[in-house]
Amino acid sequence: MPLKILIANRGEIALRILRAAHELNMETVAVYSMADQDALHVKLADEAYCIGENFSKDSYLNMENIISAAVLSEANLIHPGYGFLSENPLFRRLLRACSIGFIGPSEETMEAMGDKARAKELAKNAGVPVVPGSDGEVNSYEEAIPVAREIGYPILVKASSGGGGKGIRIVEKEEDLKGAFSGAKNEAKANFGEDGVYLEKYLRNPRHIEFQILRDQHGNTVHLGERDCSLQRRKQKVLEESPSPSLSQSLREKMGASAVALAEASDYLGAGTIEFLLDDHGNYYFMEMNTRIQVEHPVTEMVTGVDLIKEQIRIAMGEKLSFDKEDIRFQGHAIECRINAEDPLNGFAPSPGNIDFLHFPSGKDIRVDSGCYTGSKILPYYDAMVAKIIVHGRNREEAILKMRSALYELTIQGIKTNQLYQEEILSHDSFLSGAYHTLTLDQLRG
């Protein structure tokens, strides 16, 4: 009897997991909110269970209903995808208590790496470079003053938990510290339920480089190269590529070794991402670890040929990696563009609604990950991603031309998207030269 996997997510990542599971001869269980009853992952799964009303808190974040669906369907494993409950230690702990497997690391690793201050300390102990900052959380404004002076302005006040650019304040001078400290704590409390913050040196115009790692239960740890995720709008990734145009081979090897060292030090299990900041002098610093699959994982798959979702599943089942470190071959260049339902001409306001017509590009080395189709809806309750367009070329120049062609063919009617915005990025001098950083898009356009 085939194993059965419940996919605790929606949209393109739910479909991505579903297809990988079917290719591994596993039965699939979809869960869905009432708003998602016509979603593709619901239609294509072997079984499907409604887990609540439209909003995430009533459905995709409802642990009790998801676990009930797993018990009812007799699922052996749960894949959380990304977002929602993917990095929730309590959910992981409850699944263990119910004897349901989880595709991801232990709750102890989640807790350690989810707390930015603890993760930074773990990185330091593993010999991984970290951005100069406070030793753990700073509890008061009065305590922050001497710490900030020692670090040297400009600094960042950052929430210890959470992400997505929330709970972060840039402080250029000491007279701004009090307001920034209070603001970061309040935003952290409102978004993550905890108000812990720490201080860190602010790096001007850094690049955001992340390394994909895999580690199995048998002690095998590998990295699968880097992704350059520096093209961000208001701290949200827009376009990613691999390999990074800013890394020399020697620097790539150093950063990859640091990623492996931290994965081993944290006793990591599964697929994870070590994120670094890289300054314009070639110095890199650990930023955080994401203990889940990433939205941008396809670019790594395109340049290595490794199916990350299948490896995740195999690792969770106790198997070894399906390849050895020596088998990894990095070939060509890959780019991913995130196509979102938003209006760039109106402050990137969300653009939910009906998709009246949808045509995706196709051809050699063009991949589209999407849960949308003609007649489907972009719902106001969730992330507004329509699709990820991913291309692979023999080199960066070929990949850029292929992505331009793919975006030219992409046709979406009925909603506004950032398609033309992505085309503008691909033609801009800063992108073509590879000389971009995390603030490039904010400086080009609001």
XYZ file of C-alpha atoms in Angstrom:
446
model
C 0.000 0.000 0.000
C 1.492 3.394 -0.996
C 2.385 5.905 1.654
C 0.060 8.868 1.990
C 1.122 12.509 2.307
C -1.091 15.391 3.428
C -0.169 18.756 1.945
C -0.858 21.502 4.486
C -0.739 24.366 2.014
C -2.359 25.819 -1.098
C -1.558 27.277 -4.518
C 1.540 26.528 -6.547
C 3.541 24.960 -3.724
C 0.714 22.521 -2.948
C 0.736 21.421 -6.594
C 4.520 21.184 -6.603
C 4.451 18.840 -3.603
C 1.528 16.855 -4.999
C 3.355 16.117 -8.248
C 6.540 15.067 -6.473
C 4.548 12.750 -4.183
C 2.762 11.124 -7.119
C 6.099 10.554 -8.852
C 7.230 8.762 -5.684
C 4.082 6.594 -5.834
C 2.557 8.245 -2.784
C -1.111 9.022 -2.363
C -1.942 12.665 -1.719
C -4.374 14.449 0.580
C -5.274 18.080 -0.035
C -6.732 20.430 2.550
C -8.546 23.591 1.569
C -10.494 26.549 2.828
C -14.041 27.182 1.652
C -12.692 29.848 -0.705
C -10.320 27.303 -2.284
C -12.845 24.588 -3.061
C -12.196 24.933 -6.818
C -8.412 25.120 -6.502
C -6.243 22.870 -8.662
C -4.566 21.136 -5.739
C -8.021 20.105 -4.533
C -8.991 18.743 -7.948
C -5.772 16.768 -8.473
C -5.270 15.221 -5.028
C -6.443 11.688 -4.288
C -8.445 12.988 -1.334
C -9.414 16.475 -0.185
C -10.803 17.849 3.074
C -12.217 21.265 3.876
C -10.506 22.632 6.979
C -12.316 25.899 7.571
C -13.559 29.209 6.293
C -11.769 31.679 4.041
C -9.223 33.406 6.246
C -5.914 31.653 6.979
C -6.462 31.702 10.739
C -9.618 29.650 10.244
C -8.116 27.178 7.768
C -4.449 26.893 6.782
C -3.343 27.996 10.263
C -5.908 25.825 12.064
C -3.721 23.084 13.526
C -6.604 21.109 15.016
C -8.493 20.879 11.729
C -5.389 19.954 9.731
C -4.411 17.230 12.187
C -8.010 15.956 12.171
C -7.830 15.685 8.379
C -4.552 13.778 8.662
C -6.025 11.340 11.180
C -9.217 10.896 9.172
C -7.324 10.261 5.939
C -4.710 8.071 7.676
C -1.909 10.186 6.218
C 1.613 9.079 7.159
C 3.348 12.399 6.525
C 2.535 16.092 6.383
C 4.368 18.484 4.087
C 3.849 22.086 5.232
C 5.246 23.830 2.123
C 6.299 27.377 2.987
C 4.543 30.029 5.053
C 1.531 29.092 7.189
C 2.646 26.358 9.648
C 5.920 25.431 7.966
C 8.116 26.880 10.738
C 5.785 26.422 13.702
C 7.401 24.303 16.451
C 4.084 23.698 18.213
C 2.576 22.181 15.069
C 5.620 19.942 14.735
C 5.307 18.899 18.372
C 1.601 18.097 18.034
C 2.237 15.943 14.970
C 4.872 13.995 16.859
C 2.384 13.401 19.679
C -0.108 12.095 17.116
C 2.521 9.831 15.469
C 2.275 11.721 12.183
C 5.485 12.341 10.295
C 6.574 15.887 9.446
C 8.637 16.801 6.401
C 11.067 19.211 7.988
C 13.427 19.576 10.943
C 12.745 18.971 14.621
C 10.889 21.497 16.735
C 14.096 22.134 18.693
C 15.913 23.167 15.509
C 12.958 25.314 14.436
C 12.958 27.108 17.769
C 16.707 27.664 17.743
C 16.882 28.944 14.164
C 13.581 30.836 14.361
C 14.946 33.008 17.161
C 17.342 35.342 15.357
C 19.422 36.055 18.439
C 19.867 32.341 19.250
C 20.585 31.553 15.608
C 23.254 34.230 15.487
C 24.935 32.786 18.573
C 24.831 29.296 17.072
C 26.404 30.633 13.880
C 29.202 32.338 15.833
C 29.956 29.117 17.691
C 30.107 27.279 14.347
C 32.686 29.734 13.039
C 30.279 31.395 10.635
C 30.753 35.186 10.230
C 27.935 37.236 11.750
C 27.037 40.904 11.506
C 28.372 42.837 14.535
C 25.597 43.321 17.034
C 24.267 42.800 20.531
C 24.796 39.599 22.465
C 21.213 38.431 22.467
C 18.123 40.530 23.075
C 18.247 44.113 24.339
C 15.495 44.628 26.883
C 15.290 48.392 27.262
C 16.135 51.658 25.561
C 18.602 52.469 28.333
C 20.366 49.160 27.719
C 20.378 49.815 23.972
C 22.286 53.120 24.162
C 25.762 51.789 25.077
C 25.335 48.720 22.845
C 24.498 50.906 19.848
C 27.499 53.134 20.538
C 29.791 50.122 20.635
C 28.429 48.723 17.363
C 28.570 52.120 15.673
C 25.822 53.854 13.728
C 23.963 53.206 11.498
C 22.353 50.216 13.211
C 19.257 48.061 12.875
C 16.749 47.315 15.624
C 15.349 43.891 14.670
C 12.644 41.613 16.045
C 14.042 38.348 17.413
C 11.147 36.378 15.908
C 9.340 36.606 12.606
C 10.381 37.907 9.211
C 9.030 39.527 6.075
C 10.569 42.865 6.950
C 8.389 43.306 10.055
C 9.788 44.650 13.318
C 12.865 46.274 11.745
C 14.012 49.886 12.119
C 17.070 51.627 10.670
C 18.710 54.081 13.089
C 21.165 56.573 11.616
C 21.929 58.564 14.792
C 21.452 58.241 18.529
C 18.619 60.761 18.858
C 16.479 58.451 16.678
C 17.164 55.340 18.759
C 14.371 55.712 21.324
C 11.565 55.973 18.770
C 12.976 53.193 16.617
C 13.437 50.877 19.601
C 9.862 51.413 20.750
C 8.469 51.096 17.217
C 10.279 47.834 16.490
C 9.109 46.275 19.769
C 5.502 47.302 19.168
C 5.497 45.992 15.596
C 7.128 42.733 16.693
C 4.484 42.250 19.381
C 1.650 42.969 16.945
C 2.935 40.628 14.231
C 4.647 37.802 16.110
C 3.209 37.888 19.609
C 6.637 38.588 21.127
C 8.408 41.935 21.459
C 12.021 40.782 21.824
C 14.518 42.804 19.742
C 18.267 42.908 19.231
C 20.688 45.390 17.658
C 22.806 44.821 14.584
C 25.180 46.821 12.379
C 23.384 48.203 9.321
C 25.159 47.282 6.097
C 24.530 49.756 3.309
C 23.530 48.311 -0.046
C 24.368 44.660 0.677
C 23.512 41.693 -1.511
C 21.215 38.953 -0.244
C 22.770 35.567 -1.004
C 21.254 32.306 0.186
C 22.641 28.771 0.076
C 20.441 25.701 -0.312
C 21.388 22.845 1.979
C 20.182 19.256 2.354
C 20.944 17.023 5.322
C 19.698 13.502 5.965
C 19.407 11.381 9.107
C 22.637 9.588 8.257
C 24.826 12.670 8.631
C 25.168 13.487 4.951
C 25.189 17.261 4.430
C 25.522 19.050 1.098
C 24.972 22.502 -0.268
C 23.512 23.019 -3.733
C 24.974 26.396 -4.478
C 23.578 29.851 -4.024
C 20.665 31.985 -5.121
C 20.965 35.737 -5.457
C 17.801 37.214 -3.947
C 18.948 40.836 -3.800
C 16.248 42.178 -6.111
C 13.627 43.050 -3.529
C 10.879 45.616 -3.275
C 10.332 46.724 0.298
C 12.147 43.617 1.557
C 9.993 41.277 -0.556
C 11.806 39.195 -3.175
C 10.867 39.899 -6.789
C 13.408 38.102 -8.992
C 16.021 35.479 -8.114
C 18.878 33.923 -10.034
C 21.501 31.217 -9.685
C 24.435 31.403 -9.701
C 24.965 34.904 -8.320
C 26.814 37.242 -10.694
C 28.628 38.725 -7.689
C 30.410 35.633 -6.337
C 33.855 34.393 -7.290
C 34.423 30.660 -7.105
C 36.612 31.011 -4.014
C 33.978 33.106 -2.208
C 31.287 30.616 -3.258
C 33.271 27.793 -1.698
C 33.783 29.719 1.559
C 30.101 30.616 1.880
C 29.026 27.084 0.977
C 31.325 25.664 3.652
C 29.827 28.069 6.210
C 26.303 26.969 5.240
C 27.219 23.311 5.700
C 28.908 24.033 9.043
C 25.809 25.772 10.393
C 23.493 23.007 9.169
C 25.607 20.472 11.016
C 25.909 22.619 14.135
C 22.129 22.979 14.348
C 21.611 19.240 13.717
C 19.429 20.204 10.802
C 17.255 17.671 8.977
C 15.808 18.105 5.482
C 15.965 21.021 3.071
C 16.872 24.429 4.472
C 18.334 27.737 3.430
C 21.173 29.676 5.018
C 20.848 33.378 4.173
C 23.820 35.736 4.085
C 24.420 39.430 3.541
C 27.376 40.256 1.296
C 28.995 43.690 1.379
C 30.823 45.368 -1.488
C 34.193 44.333 -0.047
C 33.447 40.625 -0.348
C 32.681 40.153 3.360
C 29.703 37.930 4.097
C 27.629 37.614 7.251
C 25.020 35.132 8.417
C 21.544 36.673 8.445
C 19.079 33.872 9.183
C 18.097 30.297 8.386
C 14.788 29.284 6.830
C 13.843 25.823 8.072
C 11.624 24.972 5.108
C 11.517 24.903 1.334
C 11.834 28.348 -0.256
C 9.598 29.981 -2.852
C 12.628 30.341 -5.122
C 13.803 26.724 -4.875
C 13.207 26.057 -8.618
C 16.284 28.017 -9.713
C 18.443 25.629 -7.689
C 16.667 22.669 -9.233
C 17.279 24.059 -12.708
C 21.053 24.434 -12.279
C 21.643 21.187 -10.341
C 18.966 18.804 -11.623
C 18.099 17.874 -8.020
C 14.405 17.589 -7.105
C 14.382 19.268 -3.696
C 10.841 18.223 -2.781
C 11.548 14.565 -3.463
C 14.722 14.783 -1.400
C 12.722 16.365 1.436
C 10.267 13.481 1.372
C 12.974 10.821 1.204
C 14.843 12.371 4.125
C 11.662 12.463 6.234
C 11.204 8.752 5.491
C 14.658 8.026 6.876
C 16.374 7.491 3.545
C 19.787 8.751 2.532
C 20.220 11.499 -0.043
C 19.766 10.021 -3.511
C 23.144 11.383 -4.611
C 26.637 11.954 -3.274
C 28.364 15.299 -2.917
C 30.643 14.372 -5.814
C 27.606 13.870 -8.076
C 26.507 17.522 -7.896
C 27.052 19.384 -11.156
C 26.260 23.063 -11.532
C 25.212 23.744 -15.105
C 24.186 27.002 -16.762
C 22.141 29.811 -15.272
C 18.559 30.040 -13.987
C 16.263 33.005 -13.333
C 12.880 33.145 -11.599
C 10.348 35.969 -11.888
C 7.462 36.131 -9.433
C 4.274 37.224 -11.191
C 1.960 38.784 -8.626
C -1.581 40.115 -8.849
C -0.716 43.728 -8.026
C -0.822 47.102 -9.726
C 2.643 48.721 -10.085
C 1.012 51.948 -11.277
C -1.032 52.187 -8.075
C 1.586 51.604 -5.405
C 1.591 47.850 -6.069
C -1.882 47.567 -4.567
C -3.261 44.003 -4.561
C -5.401 43.138 -7.574
C -7.672 40.216 -6.641
C -10.356 39.083 -9.028
C -11.246 36.648 -11.794
C -8.656 35.522 -14.335
C -10.587 35.817 -17.594
C -7.831 34.351 -19.754
C -4.460 32.827 -18.924
C -1.721 31.576 -21.205
C 1.639 30.456 -19.858
C 4.853 30.388 -21.894
C 6.401 27.048 -22.775
C 9.401 25.643 -24.577
C 12.764 24.106 -23.791
C 14.037 24.956 -20.310
C 11.005 27.103 -19.439
C 9.124 26.118 -16.297
C 5.950 27.590 -14.805
C 4.840 26.866 -11.239
C 1.280 28.043 -10.689
C -2.031 27.061 -9.186
C -3.996 29.336 -11.527
C -5.968 28.668 -14.703
C -8.414 30.510 -16.960
C -11.543 31.064 -14.869
C -9.828 30.779 -11.500
C -9.745 33.573 -8.934
C -7.038 35.488 -7.144
C -8.485 35.613 -3.660
C -8.065 38.561 -1.276
C -7.366 36.310 1.701
C -3.943 34.997 0.711
C -0.683 35.800 -1.028
C -1.335 37.319 -4.466
C 1.129 35.214 -6.446
C -0.188 34.143 -9.847
C 2.838 32.191 -11.042
C 6.585 31.718 -10.915
C 8.242 31.796 -14.332
C 11.590 29.997 -14.284
C 14.043 29.664 -17.174
C 17.399 27.977 -17.677
C 20.122 28.975 -20.119
C 23.653 27.883 -20.911
C 24.827 31.182 -19.408
C 23.361 34.313 -17.825
C 22.934 36.140 -21.135
C 20.936 33.277 -22.635
C 18.799 32.985 -19.502
C 17.958 36.708 -19.615
C 16.919 36.496 -23.271
C 14.852 33.395 -22.557
C 13.062 35.096 -19.667
C 12.296 38.121 -21.809
C 10.781 35.828 -24.418
C 8.787 33.941 -21.784
C 7.363 37.141 -20.308
C 6.483 38.387 -23.807
C 4.424 35.223 -24.325
C 2.787 35.283 -20.888
C -0.816 36.512 -21.177
C -3.006 37.285 -18.170
C -6.347 39.038 -18.558
C -8.864 40.133 -15.923
C -6.441 41.254 -13.231
C -3.469 43.606 -13.027
C -0.022 42.089 -12.532
C 3.634 43.088 -12.189
C 4.515 41.481 -15.535
C 5.675 44.714 -17.193
C 7.567 45.648 -14.030
C 9.520 42.405 -14.315
C 10.266 43.199 -17.977
C 11.602 46.606 -16.917
C 13.935 44.970 -14.395
C 15.314 42.575 -17.006
C 16.232 45.520 -19.248
C 17.742 47.775 -16.598
C 21.486 48.444 -16.627
C 21.914 47.523 -12.954
C 20.469 44.065 -13.598
C 22.239 43.487 -16.894
C 25.573 44.357 -15.316
C 24.853 42.261 -12.237
C 25.688 45.295 -10.070
C 22.516 45.373 -7.986
C 21.790 45.133 -4.265
C 18.866 44.862 -1.859
C 17.838 48.510 -2.221
C 18.160 48.753 -6.005
C 14.457 48.318 -6.762
C 13.350 50.712 -4.028
C 15.709 53.328 -5.453
C 14.512 52.748 -9.012
C 10.807 52.813 -8.271
C 8.697 52.979 -5.108
